Amino acid sequence: MRKKNVPIQGLWTSKWAFMLATAGAAVGLGNIWKFPYITGENGGGAFVLIYLLCVVFLGIPIMVAEIAVGRHGRGNPAVSFFRVAALSHRSKMWSAVGYLLILAGFLILTYYSVIAGWALDYVFKAASGIFDHASAAKIDGLFENFIHDPEQLILWHTLIMFFTIFVISLGVQKGIEKAIYIMFPGMVILLLILVGYSIDSGFFGQGLAFLFHPNFAKLTPQNILIALGHAFFTLSLATGSIMMYGAYLPKNISVFKSAIFIAVADTLIALFAGLAIFPLVFAHGLNPGEGPDLIFKSLPLAFGHMQYGHFFAVLFFVMLVFAAFTSAISLLEPSVAWVIERFNWNRAQAAILVGFIIWVLGFSTVFSFNIWQNVKIFGLTFFELIDYLTANIMLPAGGLFTTLFVAWAVDKTILHQELPHVNKIIFNAWFYAMKFFVPVAIFLVLLNVLGVI
Ligand code: PHE
């Protein structure tokens, strides 16, 4: 293995480049597509509260750890684990955790690109005016016809993968940074416009109450697991993305402050997305627990009956594409960096090869909605299986191992080098939380999912 002397793939040109790229990785379909519908399915306020607690007490500490390991290791996650373990005189086997993270990100992209493709298709549907004054039956039919047509889904999935591969093949500064500078601010502006529009709907109070009024009677252990899995997913933890972007972080930037900024930005955007969506859903008497179809059925229906809805529907789906795209590139980078560093390939070749494999594997998600919709493994379609396996098992497990590595295996001087100038009390609070609280909490939730408790 050529792990010791591989050169670093790039460095962010500034602190903001890193912050925006990482926030762009974090903000994605998870915030705008998944968070609203799982909040709807899991009963609203109480679920949101658990999710917020998971972000603050588990997500931020792990994010600090991932960035620190990435920056110290300066390579793809497998290399970073390998190097940091070697410097700490620990077993090189720790690099297996790096592989677990890379694999999780790789698998997520196989379906992520397909769903991002739906959003792209919906930009064109919205622009065509097809939602205007349409009945619920018509909008349902549009969506059902769409997902039952594998060729359509493959077309949009192909376009998303094509652009993702293109940006990644241009590299850290010329590719990722450039795309982020356009798309991240664009997405935030569009979202704020949409929240304003939603305030205007007259049902804003109901949306607020749904998100923030907790009803603990509805909370089950399963909800807690979903909240935890989602906290990892939405922060892009345990997928290699954050650790990879951390590897490109110049030394003089504070890891702690960056992690807090990213988590706050990600959470605010999820809440704003909820505030943009739920009032419109309520204004039209629709059901917030609709499921994955929520933004593809309820929202177009709502937009179709609102003033200027045609225009705002286009803005909404463009925003969703921007959000999804900045995440897709962060999902591809770790496995591409691995191929480059492991086999000495050039970037474009590596991006095309890895992207191609992901594109092909994505067909399993495409077919889960049509020709393979009755093919079930453990009662789940391929898409549901990959989603369950990654969000609810691989991410918590990856987070758990990363935590154990940082708190129990890594030499403490390395942590001090990566977190200089951090107030002693804060450092210790973080360190001891990582040693005991975080792993125990994740472990309990994992046992629960496996049915042990
Ligand atoms: N965090 C992204 C979202 O919320 C998804 C993602 C997961 C991106 C893991 C990168 C890595 O949509």
CSV table of N, CA and C in Angstrom, one decimal, residues 75-164:
chain,number,residue,atom,x,y,z
A,75,GLY,N,-5.7,12.6,4.0
A,75,GLY,CA,-5.9,11.7,2.8
A,75,GLY,C,-7.3,11.2,2.8
A,76,ASN,N,-7.7,10.3,2.0
A,76,ASN,CA,-9.0,9.7,2.0
A,76,ASN,C,-9.2,9.1,3.4
A,77,PRO,N,-10.5,8.8,3.8
A,77,PRO,CA,-10.7,8.4,5.2
A,77,PRO,C,-9.9,7.1,5.5
A,78,ALA,N,-9.7,6.2,4.6
A,78,ALA,CA,-8.9,5.0,5.0
A,78,ALA,C,-7.5,5.4,5.3
A,79,VAL,N,-6.9,6.3,4.5
A,79,VAL,CA,-5.5,6.7,4.7
A,79,VAL,C,-5.5,7.5,6.0
A,80,SER,N,-6.5,8.4,6.2
A,80,SER,CA,-6.4,9.2,7.4
A,80,SER,C,-6.4,8.4,8.7
A,81,PHE,N,-7.3,7.4,8.7
A,81,PHE,CA,-7.4,6.5,9.9
A,81,PHE,C,-6.0,5.8,10.0
A,82,PHE,N,-5.5,5.3,8.9
A,82,PHE,CA,-4.2,4.6,8.9
A,82,PHE,C,-3.1,5.4,9.5
A,83,ARG,N,-3.0,6.6,9.0
A,83,ARG,CA,-1.9,7.5,9.4
A,83,ARG,C,-2.0,7.9,10.9
A,84,VAL,N,-3.3,8.3,11.2
A,84,VAL,CA,-3.4,8.8,12.6
A,84,VAL,C,-3.2,7.6,13.6
A,85,ALA,N,-3.7,6.4,13.2
A,85,ALA,CA,-3.4,5.2,14.0
A,85,ALA,C,-1.9,4.9,14.1
A,86,ALA,N,-1.2,5.0,13.0
A,86,ALA,CA,0.2,4.8,13.0
A,86,ALA,C,0.9,5.8,13.9
A,87,LEU,N,0.6,7.0,13.8
A,87,LEU,CA,1.2,8.1,14.6
A,87,LEU,C,0.9,7.9,16.1
A,88,SER,N,-0.2,7.2,16.4
A,88,SER,CA,-0.6,7.0,17.8
A,88,SER,C,-0.1,5.6,18.2
A,89,HIS,N,0.7,4.9,17.4
A,89,HIS,CA,1.2,3.6,17.7
A,89,HIS,C,0.0,2.6,18.0
A,90,ARG,N,-1.0,2.7,17.2
A,90,ARG,CA,-2.1,1.8,17.3
A,90,ARG,C,-2.2,0.9,16.0
A,91,SER,N,-3.1,-0.1,16.1
A,91,SER,CA,-3.2,-1.0,15.0
A,91,SER,C,-3.6,-0.3,13.7
A,92,LYS,N,-3.0,-0.8,12.6
A,92,LYS,CA,-3.3,-0.2,11.3
A,92,LYS,C,-4.7,-0.7,10.9
A,93,MET,N,-5.2,-1.7,11.6
A,93,MET,CA,-6.5,-2.2,11.3
A,93,MET,C,-7.6,-1.1,11.4
A,94,TRP,N,-7.3,0.0,12.2
A,94,TRP,CA,-8.3,1.0,12.3
A,94,TRP,C,-8.7,1.6,10.9
A,95,SER,N,-7.8,1.4,9.9
A,95,SER,CA,-8.2,1.9,8.6
A,95,SER,C,-9.5,1.3,8.1
A,96,ALA,N,-9.8,0.1,8.7
A,96,ALA,CA,-11.1,-0.6,8.3
A,96,ALA,C,-12.3,0.4,8.5
A,97,VAL,N,-12.2,1.2,9.6
A,97,VAL,CA,-13.3,2.1,9.8
A,97,VAL,C,-13.4,3.1,8.6
A,98,GLY,N,-12.2,3.6,8.2
A,98,GLY,CA,-12.2,4.5,7.0
A,98,GLY,C,-12.9,3.8,5.8
A,99,TYR,N,-12.6,2.5,5.6
A,99,TYR,CA,-13.3,1.9,4.5
A,99,TYR,C,-14.8,1.8,4.7
A,100,LEU,N,-15.2,1.6,6.0
A,100,LEU,CA,-16.6,1.5,6.3
A,100,LEU,C,-17.3,2.9,5.9
A,101,LEU,N,-16.6,4.0,6.2
A,101,LEU,CA,-17.2,5.3,5.9
A,101,LEU,C,-17.3,5.5,4.4
A,102,ILE,N,-16.2,5.1,3.7
A,102,ILE,CA,-16.2,5.3,2.3
A,102,ILE,C,-17.3,4.5,1.6
A,103,LEU,N,-17.4,3.3,2.1
A,103,LEU,CA,-18.5,2.4,1.5
A,103,LEU,C,-19.9,3.0,1.8
A,104,ALA,N,-20.1,3.5,3.0
A,104,ALA,CA,-21.4,4.1,3.3
A,104,ALA,C,-21.7,5.2,2.3
A,105,GLY,N,-20.7,6.1,2.1
A,105,GLY,CA,-21.0,7.3,1.2
A,105,GLY,C,-21.2,6.8,-0.2
A,106,PHE,N,-20.4,5.8,-0.6
A,106,PHE,CA,-20.6,5.3,-2.0
A,106,PHE,C,-22.0,4.7,-2.2
A,107,LEU,N,-22.4,3.9,-1.2
A,107,LEU,CA,-23.8,3.3,-1.3
A,107,LEU,C,-24.9,4.4,-1.3
A,108,ILE,N,-24.7,5.4,-0.5
A,108,ILE,CA,-25.7,6.4,-0.4
A,108,ILE,C,-25.9,7.1,-1.8
A,109,LEU,N,-24.7,7.4,-2.4
A,109,LEU,CA,-24.8,8.1,-3.7
A,109,LEU,C,-25.6,7.3,-4.7
A,110,THR,N,-25.6,6.0,-4.6
A,110,THR,CA,-26.3,5.2,-5.6
A,110,THR,C,-27.8,5.5,-5.7
A,111,TYR,N,-28.4,5.8,-4.5
A,111,TYR,CA,-29.8,6.2,-4.5
A,111,TYR,C,-30.0,7.7,-4.5
A,112,TYR,N,-29.0,8.4,-3.9
A,112,TYR,CA,-29.2,9.8,-3.7
A,112,TYR,C,-29.3,10.5,-5.1
A,113,SER,N,-28.5,10.0,-6.0
A,113,SER,CA,-28.5,10.6,-7.4
A,113,SER,C,-29.8,10.3,-8.1
A,114,VAL,N,-30.4,9.2,-7.8
A,114,VAL,CA,-31.7,8.9,-8.4
A,114,VAL,C,-32.8,9.9,-7.9
A,115,ILE,N,-32.8,10.1,-6.6
A,115,ILE,CA,-33.8,11.0,-6.0
A,115,ILE,C,-33.5,12.5,-6.5
A,116,ALA,N,-32.2,12.8,-6.5
A,116,ALA,CA,-31.9,14.2,-7.0
A,116,ALA,C,-32.4,14.3,-8.4
A,117,GLY,N,-32.4,13.2,-9.2
A,117,GLY,CA,-32.9,13.2,-10.5
A,117,GLY,C,-34.4,13.6,-10.6
A,118,TRP,N,-35.1,13.1,-9.6
A,118,TRP,CA,-36.5,13.4,-9.5
A,118,TRP,C,-36.7,14.9,-9.4
A,119,ALA,N,-35.9,15.5,-8.5
A,119,ALA,CA,-36.0,16.9,-8.3
A,119,ALA,C,-35.7,17.7,-9.6
A,120,LEU,N,-34.7,17.2,-10.3
A,120,LEU,CA,-34.4,17.8,-11.6
A,120,LEU,C,-35.5,17.7,-12.6
A,121,ASP,N,-36.1,16.6,-12.7
A,121,ASP,CA,-37.3,16.4,-13.6
A,121,ASP,C,-38.4,17.4,-13.1
A,122,TYR,N,-38.6,17.5,-11.8
A,122,TYR,CA,-39.7,18.4,-11.4
A,122,TYR,C,-39.5,19.9,-11.6
A,123,VAL,N,-38.2,20.3,-11.8
A,123,VAL,CA,-37.9,21.7,-12.3
A,123,VAL,C,-38.7,21.9,-13.6
A,124,PHE,N,-38.5,20.9,-14.5
A,124,PHE,CA,-39.1,21.1,-15.8
A,124,PHE,C,-40.6,20.9,-15.8
A,125,LYS,N,-41.1,20.0,-15.0
A,125,LYS,CA,-42.5,19.8,-14.9
A,125,LYS,C,-43.1,21.1,-14.3
A,126,ALA,N,-42.5,21.7,-13.3
A,126,ALA,CA,-43.0,22.9,-12.7
A,126,ALA,C,-43.0,24.0,-13.8
A,127,ALA,N,-41.9,24.1,-14.5
A,127,ALA,CA,-41.8,25.2,-15.5
A,127,ALA,C,-42.8,25.1,-16.6
A,128,SER,N,-43.2,23.8,-16.9
A,128,SER,CA,-44.2,23.6,-18.0
A,128,SER,C,-45.6,24.1,-17.6
A,129,GLY,N,-45.8,24.4,-16.3
A,129,GLY,CA,-47.1,24.8,-15.9
A,129,GLY,C,-48.1,23.7,-15.7
A,130,ILE,N,-47.6,22.5,-15.7
A,130,ILE,CA,-48.5,21.3,-15.6
A,130,ILE,C,-49.2,21.2,-14.3
A,131,PHE,N,-48.7,21.8,-13.2
A,131,PHE,CA,-49.3,21.8,-11.9
A,131,PHE,C,-50.5,22.8,-11.8
A,132,ASP,N,-50.5,23.8,-12.7
A,132,ASP,CA,-51.5,24.9,-12.5
A,132,ASP,C,-52.9,24.3,-12.5
A,133,HIS,N,-53.6,24.6,-11.4
A,133,HIS,CA,-55.0,24.2,-11.2
A,133,HIS,C,-55.2,22.7,-11.3
A,134,ALA,N,-54.2,21.9,-11.2
A,134,ALA,CA,-54.3,20.5,-11.4
A,134,ALA,C,-55.1,19.9,-10.2
A,135,SER,N,-55.8,18.8,-10.5
A,135,SER,CA,-56.5,18.1,-9.4
A,135,SER,C,-55.5,17.2,-8.7
A,136,ALA,N,-55.8,16.8,-7.4
A,136,ALA,CA,-54.9,15.9,-6.7
A,136,ALA,C,-54.7,14.6,-7.5
A,137,ALA,N,-55.8,14.1,-8.2
A,137,ALA,CA,-55.6,12.9,-8.9
A,137,ALA,C,-54.6,13.1,-10.1
A,138,LYS,N,-54.6,14.2,-10.7
A,138,LYS,CA,-53.7,14.5,-11.8
A,138,LYS,C,-52.3,14.5,-11.3
A,139,ILE,N,-52.1,15.2,-10.2
A,139,ILE,CA,-50.7,15.3,-9.6
A,139,ILE,C,-50.2,14.0,-9.2
A,140,ASP,N,-51.1,13.2,-8.5
A,140,ASP,CA,-50.7,11.9,-8.1
A,140,ASP,C,-50.3,11.0,-9.4
A,141,GLY,N,-51.1,11.1,-10.4
A,141,GLY,CA,-50.9,10.4,-11.6
A,141,GLY,C,-49.5,10.8,-12.2
A,142,LEU,N,-49.2,12.1,-12.2
A,142,LEU,CA,-47.9,12.5,-12.8
A,142,LEU,C,-46.8,11.8,-12.1
A,143,PHE,N,-46.8,11.9,-10.8
A,143,PHE,CA,-45.7,11.3,-10.0
A,143,PHE,C,-45.7,9.8,-10.2
A,144,GLU,N,-46.8,9.1,-10.1
A,144,GLU,CA,-46.8,7.7,-10.3
A,144,GLU,C,-46.3,7.2,-11.7
A,145,ASN,N,-46.8,7.9,-12.7
A,145,ASN,CA,-46.3,7.6,-14.0
A,145,ASN,C,-44.8,7.8,-14.1
A,146,PHE,N,-44.4,8.9,-13.5
A,146,PHE,CA,-43.0,9.2,-13.6
A,146,PHE,C,-42.1,8.1,-12.9
A,147,ILE,N,-42.4,7.7,-11.7
A,147,ILE,CA,-41.6,6.7,-11.0
A,147,ILE,C,-41.8,5.3,-11.6
A,148,HIS,N,-42.9,5.1,-12.3
A,148,HIS,CA,-43.0,3.8,-12.9
A,148,HIS,C,-42.4,3.7,-14.2
A,149,ASP,N,-41.7,4.8,-14.7
A,149,ASP,CA,-41.1,4.7,-16.0
A,149,ASP,C,-39.5,4.7,-15.8
A,150,PRO,N,-38.9,3.5,-15.9
A,150,PRO,CA,-37.5,3.4,-15.6
A,150,PRO,C,-36.7,4.2,-16.5
A,151,GLU,N,-37.1,4.4,-17.8
A,151,GLU,CA,-36.3,5.2,-18.7
A,151,GLU,C,-36.1,6.6,-18.2
A,152,GLN,N,-37.3,7.2,-17.8
A,152,GLN,CA,-37.2,8.6,-17.3
A,152,GLN,C,-36.3,8.7,-16.1
A,153,LEU,N,-36.4,7.8,-15.2
A,153,LEU,CA,-35.6,7.8,-14.0
A,153,LEU,C,-34.1,7.7,-14.3
A,154,ILE,N,-33.9,6.8,-15.3
A,154,ILE,CA,-32.5,6.6,-15.6
A,154,ILE,C,-31.9,7.9,-16.3
A,155,LEU,N,-32.7,8.5,-17.1
A,155,LEU,CA,-32.3,9.7,-17.8
A,155,LEU,C,-31.8,10.7,-16.8
A,156,TRP,N,-32.7,11.0,-15.8
A,156,TRP,CA,-32.3,12.1,-14.9
A,156,TRP,C,-31.2,11.7,-13.9
A,157,HIS,N,-31.2,10.4,-13.5
A,157,HIS,CA,-30.1,9.9,-12.7
A,157,HIS,C,-28.8,10.0,-13.5
A,158,THR,N,-28.8,9.8,-14.8
A,158,THR,CA,-27.6,9.9,-15.6
A,158,THR,C,-27.1,11.3,-15.6
A,159,LEU,N,-28.0,12.3,-15.8
A,159,LEU,CA,-27.6,13.7,-15.8
A,159,LEU,C,-26.9,14.1,-14.5
A,160,ILE,N,-27.6,13.7,-13.4
A,160,ILE,CA,-27.0,14.1,-12.1
A,160,ILE,C,-25.6,13.5,-12.0
A,161,MET,N,-25.5,12.2,-12.3
A,161,MET,CA,-24.1,11.5,-12.2
A,161,MET,C,-23.1,12.2,-13.1
A,162,PHE,N,-23.6,12.5,-14.3
A,162,PHE,CA,-22.7,13.1,-15.3
A,162,PHE,C,-22.1,14.4,-14.7
A,163,PHE,N,-22.9,15.3,-14.2
A,163,PHE,CA,-22.4,16.6,-13.7
A,163,PHE,C,-21.6,16.4,-12.4
A,164,THR,N,-22.0,15.4,-11.6
A,164,THR,CA,-21.2,15.1,-10.4
A,164,THR,C,-19.8,14.7,-10.7
